[in-house]
Amino acid sequence: MQYMRIVGRLPDRHGDELTARTRLRDAALECFAVDGFGVSVRVIAERAHVSPGLIRHHFGSKDALRGECDEHALSTLRRLKESALSAPAGTFLAQLAQVRDYSAYVLYILRSVRDGGPAGRAFLEHMIADAETYTDSAVDAGIVRPSRDSRARVRYLVMEGIGGLIVALGQHPKITMDNIGEVMTQIVAEVALPRLELFTEGLLTDRRMLDEYLLYIGDPPATA
Amino acid sequence: MQYMRIVGRLPDRHGDELTARTRLRDAALECFAVDGFGVSVRVIAERAHVSPGLIRHHFGSKDALRGECDEHALSTLRRLKESALSAPAGTFLAQLAQVRDYSAYVLYILRSVRDGGPAGRAFLEHMIADAETYTDSAVDAGIVRPSRDSRARVRYLVMEGIGGLIVALGQHPKITMDNIGEVMTQIVAEVALPRLELFTEGLLTDRRMLDEYLLYIGDPPATA
DNA sequence: GTCTATATAATGATAGAC
DNA sequence: GTCTATCATTATATAGAC
């Protein structure tokens, strides 16, 4: 699970012309990703080597600019997911962060989820929907155990996985597009063993708590 | 695990006099918790029914005020943990959020962890250290399986648990001290079944991935 | 399309009256 | 101890020159 590789043509620009507008949007996305959404339009303009006034001319407002970044990041995430081997959301983002061209998207998406709001929700729902399909496949293939509530399980796994990534990243003093790759590698290495243990052997020694809970909510304990 | 109860004398004020200074600090803690650390000193002063200038008189700066909130929240967390049945960090915070007097502390702590930085790190390390002792006890009592790296496991479980809580809370449009209790109840209910399933039965149907990983890192596969 | 200059609002910090 | 008044800074938004 930890050593899957991203496949397909990753670093293509799929027809994005490098107009001044897209360059400005990309600069904004990077600033939002690294410095947060509180970053000023001056800093964004500076990174794009243009004047602050040009942002308004092209996008109208800072919020509208962020909206375009949201859209672009989501469509990029969608496109990459299609061309990549299915992997748990956290693992996929960790791998994607290694690719220099996409580290900004990873940071942007994680920051959006971290800060909540509509954009973060959209990213999360996309990752959950995606995880649903490949978890179903894994259950059909006999790799993953069936669940009594597979939708609740996939939501739980994605939200805790992404949440763990966010918390772990927050422990590092200054995340940039240059160090995000190695930081992610370190985090993935730290959770690899406990996660595989938990996923393979569980945590509790007996079924009592689960069976009691199933009784409590009115479901019969599983016979397995 | 989900239905443990907090015990002990919870809503006591343990010698905190309600001086103007502590009232101001408590107002600040609530504002930081609900509105974030970007909240203005004017809003804080308004909630405490004093003038903005008084904040500077008592604390010197907004940062110093936040520092006192950090200290107070951490000492409160410590005190409560001592008087409460041991429970996983996420579960404990979820229960604590039900108690009106402590909902602000829960929000404050979660927000601190969410935003990273020294305070969030301190809260996290405290929760991890605490979890370490009661996980060890649970292993000794034969309730929880031993781990090949128990410290890594407890870090993993706490960080994902708290992270999942943060992400789940972020999905709700507006968290206040009034609705945090029921929102937390809902979140705990949603994760209860998948978490108990995972903790009891694991996720994967066979040991291959774990054994391969143990081989990869040079440890012999467990004989169990 | 791109720039400079500025309007307007909000912030944290500060000084001094009472 | 508590207040009012204000400063300096910074933010976004805007207008208009080129």
Short mmCIF file of C-alpha atoms (C1' of nucleotides) in Angstrom, two decimals:
data_model
loop_
_atom_site.label_atom_id
_atom_site.label_comp_id
_atom_site.label_asym_id
_atom_site.label_seq_id
_atom_site.Cartn_x
_atom_site.Cartn_y
_atom_site.Cartn_z
CA MET A 1 0.00 0.00 0.00
CA GLN A 2 2.88 2.32 0.76
CA TYR A 3 4.97 1.42 -2.24
CA MET A 4 2.58 1.85 -5.13
CA ARG A 5 3.89 4.05 -7.87
CA ILE A 6 2.16 6.82 -9.71
CA VAL A 7 1.89 5.94 -13.37
CA GLY A 8 0.91 7.73 -16.57
CA ARG A 9 2.11 10.99 -18.08
CA LEU A 10 2.26 13.16 -15.02
CA PRO A 11 4.12 16.33 -15.82
CA ASP A 12 2.16 17.37 -18.91
CA ARG A 13 0.32 20.65 -19.02
CA HIS A 14 -2.62 19.26 -21.03
CA GLY A 15 -3.26 22.36 -23.06
CA ASP A 16 -2.97 25.05 -20.39
CA GLU A 17 -1.59 27.98 -22.28
CA LEU A 18 0.83 30.00 -20.22
CA THR A 19 -1.08 33.21 -20.60
CA ALA A 20 -0.48 35.98 -18.10
CA ARG A 21 -3.76 35.05 -16.53
CA THR A 22 -2.82 31.42 -15.89
CA ARG A 23 0.62 32.44 -14.69
CA LEU A 24 -1.04 34.77 -12.20
CA ARG A 25 -3.40 32.01 -11.11
CA ASP A 26 -0.53 29.57 -10.67
CA ALA A 27 1.42 32.10 -8.63
CA ALA A 28 -1.64 32.63 -6.44
CA LEU A 29 -2.11 28.90 -5.98
CA GLU A 30 1.48 28.54 -4.82
CA CYS A 31 1.20 31.47 -2.42
CA PHE A 32 -2.09 30.18 -0.99
CA ALA A 33 -0.55 26.71 -0.65
CA VAL A 34 2.61 27.80 1.16
CA ASP A 35 1.54 30.93 3.07
CA GLY A 36 -2.17 30.29 3.55
CA PHE A 37 -5.24 32.09 2.28
CA GLY A 38 -4.42 35.15 4.35
CA VAL A 39 -1.57 36.01 2.00
CA SER A 40 -1.88 39.47 0.47
CA VAL A 41 -2.49 40.18 -3.19
CA ARG A 42 0.75 42.16 -3.13
CA VAL A 43 2.76 39.05 -2.36
CA ILE A 44 0.94 37.11 -5.06
CA ALA A 45 1.55 39.86 -7.60
CA GLU A 46 5.19 40.01 -6.60
CA ARG A 47 5.64 36.29 -7.17
CA ALA A 48 4.06 36.63 -10.61
CA HIS A 49 6.23 39.68 -11.35
CA VAL A 50 3.23 41.88 -12.03
CA SER A 51 1.49 44.70 -10.22
CA PRO A 52 -1.29 44.15 -7.66
CA GLY A 53 -3.71 46.06 -9.84
CA LEU A 54 -3.45 43.44 -12.53
CA ILE A 55 -5.05 40.85 -10.26
CA ARG A 56 -8.17 42.89 -10.03
CA HIS A 57 -8.15 43.51 -13.77
CA HIS A 58 -8.08 39.77 -14.51
CA PHE A 59 -10.06 38.30 -11.65
CA GLY A 60 -12.04 41.13 -10.08
CA SER A 61 -11.24 40.24 -6.47
CA LYS A 62 -9.05 38.11 -4.28
CA ASP A 63 -11.96 35.79 -3.53
CA ALA A 64 -12.63 35.25 -7.22
CA LEU A 65 -8.94 34.47 -7.72
CA ARG A 66 -9.12 31.91 -4.96
CA GLY A 67 -12.21 30.46 -6.58
CA GLU A 68 -10.29 29.89 -9.81
CA CYS A 69 -7.50 28.26 -7.83
CA ASP A 70 -10.05 25.96 -6.20
CA GLU A 71 -11.45 24.96 -9.57
CA HIS A 72 -8.05 24.43 -11.10
CA ALA A 73 -6.78 22.36 -8.18
CA LEU A 74 -9.88 20.17 -8.18
CA SER A 75 -9.75 19.55 -11.92
CA THR A 76 -6.04 18.76 -11.63
CA LEU A 77 -6.73 16.32 -8.80
CA ARG A 78 -9.42 14.66 -10.90
CA ARG A 79 -7.17 14.38 -13.92
CA LEU A 80 -4.27 12.94 -11.92
CA LYS A 81 -6.44 10.43 -10.11
CA GLU A 82 -7.62 9.09 -13.45
CA SER A 83 -4.09 8.53 -14.69
CA ALA A 84 -2.78 7.04 -11.45
CA LEU A 85 -3.03 3.68 -9.79
CA SER A 86 -5.73 3.77 -7.17
CA ALA A 87 -4.29 4.33 -3.73
CA PRO A 88 -5.64 5.60 -0.42
CA ALA A 89 -6.08 9.36 -0.51
CA GLY A 90 -3.35 10.13 1.99
CA THR A 91 -0.88 7.84 0.26
CA PHE A 92 -1.72 9.29 -3.12
CA LEU A 93 -1.18 12.86 -1.94
CA ALA A 94 2.08 11.87 -0.26
CA GLN A 95 3.35 10.37 -3.51
CA LEU A 96 2.12 13.30 -5.56
CA ALA A 97 3.99 15.69 -3.27
CA GLN A 98 7.25 14.08 -4.42
CA VAL A 99 6.64 15.32 -7.96
CA ARG A 100 7.92 18.89 -8.00
CA ASP A 101 5.27 20.03 -10.47
CA TYR A 102 2.44 18.94 -8.22
CA SER A 103 3.66 19.69 -4.71
CA ALA A 104 1.82 23.01 -4.74
CA TYR A 105 -1.47 21.28 -5.53
CA VAL A 106 -0.98 18.88 -2.62
CA LEU A 107 -0.29 21.70 -0.20
CA TYR A 108 -3.22 23.69 -1.58
CA ILE A 109 -5.65 20.82 -1.21
CA LEU A 110 -4.50 19.93 2.30
CA ARG A 111 -4.72 23.56 3.36
CA SER A 112 -8.23 23.84 1.93
CA VAL A 113 -9.38 20.77 3.83
CA ARG A 114 -7.64 22.02 6.96
CA ASP A 115 -9.39 25.38 6.83
CA GLY A 116 -12.79 23.84 6.11
CA GLY A 117 -15.28 25.62 3.89
CA PRO A 118 -16.78 24.70 0.53
CA ALA A 119 -13.51 24.10 -1.31
CA GLY A 120 -12.15 21.80 1.35
CA ARG A 121 -15.43 19.94 1.37
CA ALA A 122 -15.29 19.50 -2.40
CA PHE A 123 -11.76 18.08 -2.26
CA LEU A 124 -12.74 15.75 0.56
CA GLU A 125 -15.89 14.50 -1.14
CA HIS A 126 -13.92 13.83 -4.30
CA MET A 127 -11.35 11.79 -2.44
CA ILE A 128 -14.08 9.88 -0.59
CA ALA A 129 -15.99 9.12 -3.77
CA ASP A 130 -12.80 7.91 -5.39
CA ALA A 131 -11.87 5.79 -2.39
CA GLU A 132 -15.33 4.26 -2.46
CA THR A 133 -14.84 2.78 -5.91
CA TYR A 134 -11.41 1.30 -5.28
CA THR A 135 -12.37 0.00 -1.86
CA ASP A 136 -15.33 -1.77 -3.43
CA SER A 137 -12.96 -3.29 -5.98
CA ALA A 138 -10.59 -4.39 -3.23
CA VAL A 139 -13.46 -6.01 -1.34
CA ASP A 140 -14.61 -7.81 -4.50
CA ALA A 141 -11.03 -8.96 -5.09
CA GLY A 142 -10.90 -10.37 -1.59
CA ILE A 143 -8.11 -8.05 -0.48
CA VAL A 144 -10.13 -5.92 1.92
CA ARG A 145 -12.72 -7.23 4.37
CA PRO A 146 -16.33 -6.30 3.73
CA SER A 147 -17.80 -3.79 6.17
CA ARG A 148 -21.21 -3.60 7.79
CA ASP A 149 -21.36 -0.01 6.51
CA SER A 150 -18.87 0.43 3.69
CA ARG A 151 -19.73 4.06 3.01
CA ALA A 152 -19.22 5.05 6.62
CA ARG A 153 -15.95 3.11 6.66
CA VAL A 154 -14.53 4.83 3.60
CA ARG A 155 -15.48 8.25 4.96
CA TYR A 156 -13.83 7.37 8.24
CA LEU A 157 -10.63 6.11 6.61
CA VAL A 158 -10.23 9.06 4.25
CA MET A 159 -11.03 11.70 6.87
CA GLU A 160 -8.66 10.20 9.45
CA GLY A 161 -5.96 9.62 6.85
CA ILE A 162 -6.09 13.17 5.52
CA GLY A 163 -6.51 14.54 9.03
CA GLY A 164 -3.44 12.67 10.21
CA LEU A 165 -1.48 14.06 7.31
CA ILE A 166 -2.60 17.60 8.13
CA VAL A 167 -1.69 17.26 11.80
CA ALA A 168 1.67 15.69 10.99
CA LEU A 169 2.51 18.43 8.49
CA GLY A 170 1.55 21.05 11.05
CA GLN A 171 4.28 19.72 13.31
CA HIS A 172 6.95 20.86 10.88
CA PRO A 173 7.96 24.48 11.35
CA LYS A 174 8.00 25.65 7.76
CA ILE A 175 6.68 23.63 4.85
CA THR A 176 7.70 24.87 1.42
CA MET A 177 7.38 23.48 -2.07
CA ASP A 178 11.02 22.45 -1.83
CA ASN A 179 10.87 20.40 1.36
CA ILE A 180 7.32 19.05 1.16
CA GLY A 181 8.55 15.96 -0.67
CA GLU A 182 10.98 14.79 1.97
CA VAL A 183 8.69 15.77 4.84
CA MET A 184 5.94 13.66 3.30
CA THR A 185 8.35 10.76 2.86
CA GLN A 186 9.24 10.95 6.52
CA ILE A 187 5.61 11.06 7.63
CA VAL A 188 4.68 8.10 5.44
CA ALA A 189 7.63 6.16 6.86
CA GLU A 190 6.58 6.91 10.43
CA VAL A 191 3.02 5.67 10.01
CA ALA A 192 3.80 2.70 7.74
CA LEU A 193 4.32 0.08 10.44
CA PRO A 194 1.53 1.06 12.84
CA ARG A 195 -0.91 1.41 9.96
CA LEU A 196 -0.05 -1.95 8.45
CA GLU A 197 -0.26 -3.55 11.89
CA LEU A 198 -3.65 -2.00 12.51
CA PHE A 199 -4.97 -2.84 9.05
CA THR A 200 -3.71 -6.43 9.29
CA GLU A 201 -4.13 -7.40 12.92
CA GLY A 202 -6.46 -4.81 14.39
CA LEU A 203 -5.92 -3.31 17.82
CA LEU A 204 -8.19 -5.14 20.24
CA THR A 205 -7.64 -8.70 21.39
CA ASP A 206 -11.27 -9.75 21.43
CA ARG A 207 -14.61 -8.97 19.82
CA ARG A 208 -16.47 -7.94 22.92
CA MET A 209 -16.60 -4.17 22.32
CA LEU A 210 -17.69 -4.56 18.70
CA ASP A 211 -20.34 -7.13 19.53
CA GLU A 212 -21.66 -5.01 22.37
CA TYR A 213 -21.87 -2.03 20.08
CA LEU A 214 -23.66 -4.02 17.38
CA LEU A 215 -26.16 -5.16 19.99
CA TYR A 216 -26.50 -1.56 21.17
CA ILE A 217 -27.40 -0.27 17.73
CA GLY A 218 -29.68 -3.23 17.08
CA ASP A 219 -27.62 -5.14 14.53
CA PRO A 220 -26.93 -8.80 15.14
CA PRO A 221 -23.24 -9.52 15.79
CA ALA A 222 -21.48 -10.78 12.70
CA THR A 223 -21.22 -14.55 12.57
CA ALA A 224 -17.73 -14.49 11.11
CA MET B 1 -14.46 2.73 24.18
CA GLN B 2 -17.13 5.15 23.00
CA TYR B 3 -19.30 4.98 26.08
CA MET B 4 -16.85 5.71 28.87
CA ARG B 5 -17.96 8.51 31.13
CA ILE B 6 -15.98 11.41 32.44
CA VAL B 7 -15.77 11.23 36.21
CA GLY B 8 -14.62 13.47 39.02
CA ARG B 9 -15.52 16.99 39.97
CA LEU B 10 -15.58 18.60 36.58
CA PRO B 11 -17.13 22.03 36.77
CA ASP B 12 -15.11 23.41 39.64
CA ARG B 13 -12.99 26.48 39.22
CA HIS B 14 -10.18 25.20 41.44
CA GLY B 15 -9.20 28.54 42.89
CA ASP B 16 -9.31 30.71 39.79
CA GLU B 17 -10.51 34.02 41.13
CA LEU B 18 -12.73 35.82 38.70
CA THR B 19 -10.54 38.87 38.51
CA ALA B 20 -10.90 41.19 35.55
CA ARG B 21 -7.72 39.71 34.21
CA THR B 22 -8.97 36.13 34.19
CA ARG B 23 -12.31 37.20 32.80
CA LEU B 24 -10.47 38.91 29.96
CA ARG B 25 -8.34 35.82 29.39
CA ASP B 26 -11.40 33.57 29.35
CA ALA B 27 -13.14 35.85 26.88
CA ALA B 28 -10.05 35.74 24.67
CA LEU B 29 -9.89 31.96 24.88
CA GLU B 30 -13.51 31.72 23.75
CA CYS B 31 -12.97 34.15 20.89
CA PHE B 32 -9.82 32.35 19.72
CA ALA B 33 -11.63 29.02 19.98
CA VAL B 34 -14.70 30.03 17.99
CA ASP B 35 -13.39 32.67 15.58
CA GLY B 36 -9.74 31.68 15.24
CA PHE B 37 -6.54 33.41 16.23
CA GLY B 38 -7.12 36.12 13.64
CA VAL B 39 -9.88 37.60 15.78
CA SER B 40 -9.27 41.23 16.67
CA VAL B 41 -8.57 42.53 20.15
CA ARG B 42 -11.61 44.75 19.77
CA VAL B 43 -13.90 41.74 19.49
CA ILE B 44 -12.25 40.13 22.50
CA ALA B 45 -12.61 43.30 24.53
CA GLU B 46 -16.24 43.58 23.48
CA ARG B 47 -17.01 40.05 24.68
CA ALA B 48 -15.40 40.83 28.03
CA HIS B 49 -17.30 44.13 28.21
CA VAL B 50 -14.12 46.15 28.56
CA SER B 51 -12.18 48.50 26.33
CA PRO B 52 -9.47 47.30 23.91
CA GLY B 53 -6.89 49.35 25.73
CA LEU B 54 -7.33 47.25 28.84
CA ILE B 55 -5.95 44.21 27.04
CA ARG B 56 -2.68 45.93 26.50
CA HIS B 57 -2.65 47.16 30.07
CA HIS B 58 -3.01 43.63 31.44
CA PHE B 59 -1.17 41.53 28.90
CA GLY B 60 1.04 43.88 26.88
CA SER B 61 0.16 42.45 23.49
CA LYS B 62 -2.22 40.18 21.68
CA ASP B 63 0.49 37.53 21.39
CA ALA B 64 1.12 37.57 25.12
CA LEU B 65 -2.61 37.19 25.69
CA ARG B 66 -2.67 34.18 23.44
CA GLY B 67 0.31 32.77 25.30
CA GLU B 68 -1.63 32.94 28.55
CA CYS B 69 -4.56 31.23 26.87
CA ASP B 70 -2.23 28.47 25.70
CA GLU B 71 -0.88 27.95 29.20
CA HIS B 72 -4.31 28.00 30.77
CA ALA B 73 -5.78 25.56 28.25
CA LEU B 74 -2.88 23.15 28.66
CA SER B 75 -3.03 23.20 32.45
CA THR B 76 -6.79 22.69 32.28
CA LEU B 77 -6.34 19.75 29.93
CA ARG B 78 -3.78 18.26 32.30
CA ARG B 79 -6.04 18.71 35.30
CA LEU B 80 -9.05 17.19 33.56
CA LYS B 81 -7.12 14.24 32.24
CA GLU B 82 -6.06 13.39 35.76
CA SER B 83 -9.60 13.36 37.05
CA ALA B 84 -11.07 11.47 34.10
CA LEU B 85 -11.16 7.85 33.08
CA SER B 86 -8.46 7.23 30.50
CA ALA B 87 -9.85 7.30 26.99
CA PRO B 88 -8.41 7.84 23.51
CA ALA B 89 -7.63 11.52 22.97
CA GLY B 90 -10.30 12.06 20.34
CA THR B 91 -12.95 10.34 22.41
CA PHE B 92 -11.98 12.27 25.51
CA LEU B 93 -12.21 15.61 23.72
CA ALA B 94 -15.53 14.62 22.20
CA GLN B 95 -16.93 13.84 25.65
CA LEU B 96 -15.44 16.96 27.16
CA ALA B 97 -17.10 19.06 24.48
CA GLN B 98 -20.48 17.97 25.85
CA VAL B 99 -19.76 19.75 29.12
CA ARG B 100 -20.71 23.35 28.52
CA ASP B 101 -17.98 24.70 30.78
CA TYR B 102 -15.26 22.99 28.79
CA SER B 103 -16.42 23.21 25.20
CA ALA B 104 -14.30 26.32 24.65
CA TYR B 105 -11.16 24.47 25.77
CA VAL B 106 -11.89 21.66 23.34
CA LEU B 107 -12.33 24.05 20.44
CA TYR B 108 -9.25 26.00 21.47
CA ILE B 109 -7.08 22.91 21.64
CA LEU B 110 -8.31 21.53 18.35
CA ARG B 111 -7.78 24.86 16.67
CA SER B 112 -4.27 25.11 18.05
CA VAL B 113 -3.40 21.67 16.73
CA ARG B 114 -5.03 22.50 13.41
CA ASP B 115 -3.00 25.66 12.99
CA GLY B 116 0.27 23.99 13.97
CA GLY B 117 2.91 25.92 15.88
CA PRO B 118 4.35 25.47 19.36
CA ALA B 119 1.05 25.49 21.26
CA GLY B 120 -0.53 22.87 19.02
CA ARG B 121 2.58 20.77 19.35
CA ALA B 122 2.43 21.01 23.13
CA PHE B 123 -1.20 19.89 23.22
CA LEU B 124 -0.46 17.03 20.87
CA GLU B 125 2.58 15.84 22.79
CA HIS B 126 0.60 15.90 25.99
CA MET B 127 -2.17 13.79 24.50
CA ILE B 128 0.37 11.37 23.04
CA ALA B 129 2.23 11.01 26.33
CA ASP B 130 -1.04 10.38 28.11
CA ALA B 131 -2.17 7.86 25.53
CA GLU B 132 1.13 6.07 25.88
CA THR B 133 0.53 5.26 29.54
CA TYR B 134 -3.01 4.00 29.16
CA THR B 135 -2.18 2.04 26.01
CA ASP B 136 0.63 0.33 27.89
CA SER B 137 -1.84 -0.51 30.64
CA ALA B 138 -4.32 -1.87 28.14
CA VAL B 139 -1.62 -4.04 26.58
CA ASP B 140 -0.61 -5.34 30.00
CA ALA B 141 -4.24 -6.08 30.77
CA GLY B 142 -4.52 -8.06 27.57
CA ILE B 143 -7.13 -5.75 26.06
CA VAL B 144 -4.94 -4.25 23.33
CA ARG B 145 -2.52 -6.18 21.16
CA PRO B 146 1.17 -5.46 21.64
CA SER B 147 2.85 -3.55 18.82
CA ARG B 148 6.25 -3.95 17.22
CA ASP B 149 6.71 -0.21 17.86
CA SER B 150 4.30 0.93 20.53
CA ARG B 151 5.47 4.53 20.58
CA ALA B 152 5.02 4.91 16.83
CA ARG B 153 1.60 3.29 17.10
CA VAL B 154 0.35 5.61 19.80
CA ARG B 155 1.58 8.67 17.89
CA TYR B 156 -0.17 7.36 14.79
CA LEU B 157 -3.45 6.67 16.58
CA VAL B 158 -3.57 10.02 18.38
CA MET B 159 -2.57 12.09 15.35
CA GLU B 160 -5.07 10.38 13.07
CA GLY B 161 -7.78 10.49 15.70
CA ILE B 162 -7.34 14.19 16.38
CA GLY B 163 -6.84 14.89 12.69
CA GLY B 164 -10.05 13.10 11.83
CA LEU B 165 -11.88 15.15 14.42
CA ILE B 166 -10.46 18.38 12.99
CA VAL B 167 -11.42 17.47 9.44
CA ALA B 168 -14.90 16.35 10.49
CA LEU B 169 -15.48 19.56 12.46
CA GLY B 170 -14.31 21.59 9.48
CA GLN B 171 -17.16 20.12 7.46
CA HIS B 172 -19.70 21.89 9.62
CA PRO B 173 -20.41 25.44 8.51
CA LYS B 174 -20.31 27.24 11.85
CA ILE B 175 -19.15 25.66 15.07
CA THR B 176 -20.04 27.57 18.22
CA MET B 177 -19.82 26.76 21.90
CA ASP B 178 -23.53 26.05 21.80
CA ASN B 179 -23.59 23.46 19.04
CA ILE B 180 -20.17 21.86 19.50
CA GLY B 181 -21.65 19.26 21.84
CA GLU B 182 -24.19 17.85 19.42
CA VAL B 183 -21.84 18.11 16.44
CA MET B 184 -19.26 16.08 18.35
CA THR B 185 -21.92 13.53 19.29
CA GLN B 186 -22.83 13.15 15.64
CA ILE B 187 -19.21 12.73 14.57
CA VAL B 188 -18.53 10.13 17.26
CA ALA B 189 -21.64 8.24 16.18
CA GLU B 190 -20.55 8.27 12.54
CA VAL B 191 -17.11 6.82 13.22
CA ALA B 192 -18.12 4.37 15.96
CA LEU B 193 -18.90 1.37 13.78
CA PRO B 194 -16.04 1.67 11.26
CA ARG B 195 -13.57 2.32 14.06
CA LEU B 196 -14.70 -0.66 16.13
CA GLU B 197 -14.65 -2.84 13.01
CA LEU B 198 -11.14 -1.71 12.17
CA PHE B 199 -9.88 -2.05 15.73
CA THR B 200 -11.43 -5.49 16.13
CA GLU B 201 -11.13 -7.11 12.72
CA GLY B 202 -8.59 -5.03 10.83
CA LEU B 203 -9.04 -4.11 7.19
CA LEU B 204 -6.95 -6.52 5.14
CA THR B 205 -7.83 -10.17 4.64
CA ASP B 206 -4.30 -11.53 4.81
CA ARG B 207 -0.89 -10.77 6.28
CA ARG B 208 1.02 -10.43 3.04
CA MET B 209 1.49 -6.64 2.97
CA LEU B 210 2.56 -6.49 6.60
CA ASP B 211 4.99 -9.40 6.25
CA GLU B 212 6.44 -7.92 3.08
CA TYR B 213 6.94 -4.61 4.82
CA LEU B 214 8.59 -6.24 7.85
CA LEU B 215 10.94 -8.04 5.49
CA TYR B 216 11.58 -4.77 3.69
CA ILE B 217 12.61 -2.96 6.87
CA GLY B 218 14.65 -5.93 8.07
CA ASP B 219 12.44 -7.18 10.91
CA PRO B 220 11.40 -10.82 10.98
CA PRO B 221 7.65 -11.31 10.43
CA ALA B 222 5.80 -11.93 13.67
CA THR B 223 5.23 -15.61 14.37
CA ALA B 224 1.74 -15.04 15.76
"C1'" DG C 1 -3.03 44.86 -20.67
"C1'" DT C 2 -0.27 46.79 -17.45
"C1'" DC C 3 1.03 50.23 -14.52
"C1'" DT C 4 0.95 53.97 -10.52
"C1'" DA C 5 -1.54 56.34 -7.19
"C1'" DT C 6 -5.00 56.49 -3.89
"C1'" DA C 7 -9.46 55.64 -1.30
"C1'" DT C 8 -11.33 53.19 2.47
"C1'" DA C 9 -11.42 50.17 6.16
"C1'" DA C 10 -9.50 47.44 9.76
"C1'" DT C 11 -5.79 46.09 12.66
"C1'" DG C 12 -2.39 46.19 16.86
"C1'" DA C 13 -0.05 49.44 19.51
"C1'" DT C 14 0.18 53.62 22.14
"C1'" DA C 15 -0.52 57.96 25.00
"C1'" DG C 16 -2.67 60.18 28.30
"C1'" DA C 17 -7.12 61.60 31.00
"C1'" DC C 18 -9.67 60.11 34.96
"C1'" DG D 1 -7.53 50.01 36.66
"C1'" DT D 2 -10.20 51.57 33.12
"C1'" DC D 3 -11.28 54.54 29.66
"C1'" DT D 4 -11.11 57.48 25.06
"C1'" DA D 5 -8.57 59.07 21.29
"C1'" DT D 6 -5.29 58.37 17.93
"C1'" DC D 7 -1.14 56.64 15.44
"C1'" DA D 8 1.17 53.64 12.16
"C1'" DT D 9 0.59 49.81 9.42
"C1'" DT D 10 -1.49 46.97 6.28
"C1'" DA D 11 -5.26 45.13 3.64
"C1'" DT D 12 -8.40 45.20 -0.50
"C1'" DA D 13 -10.57 47.77 -3.78
"C1'" DT D 14 -10.61 51.41 -7.13
"C1'" DA D 15 -9.53 55.08 -10.67
"C1'" DG D 16 -7.23 56.53 -14.24
"C1'" DA D 17 -2.67 57.19 -16.96
"C1'" DC D 18 -0.04 54.90 -20.57
#
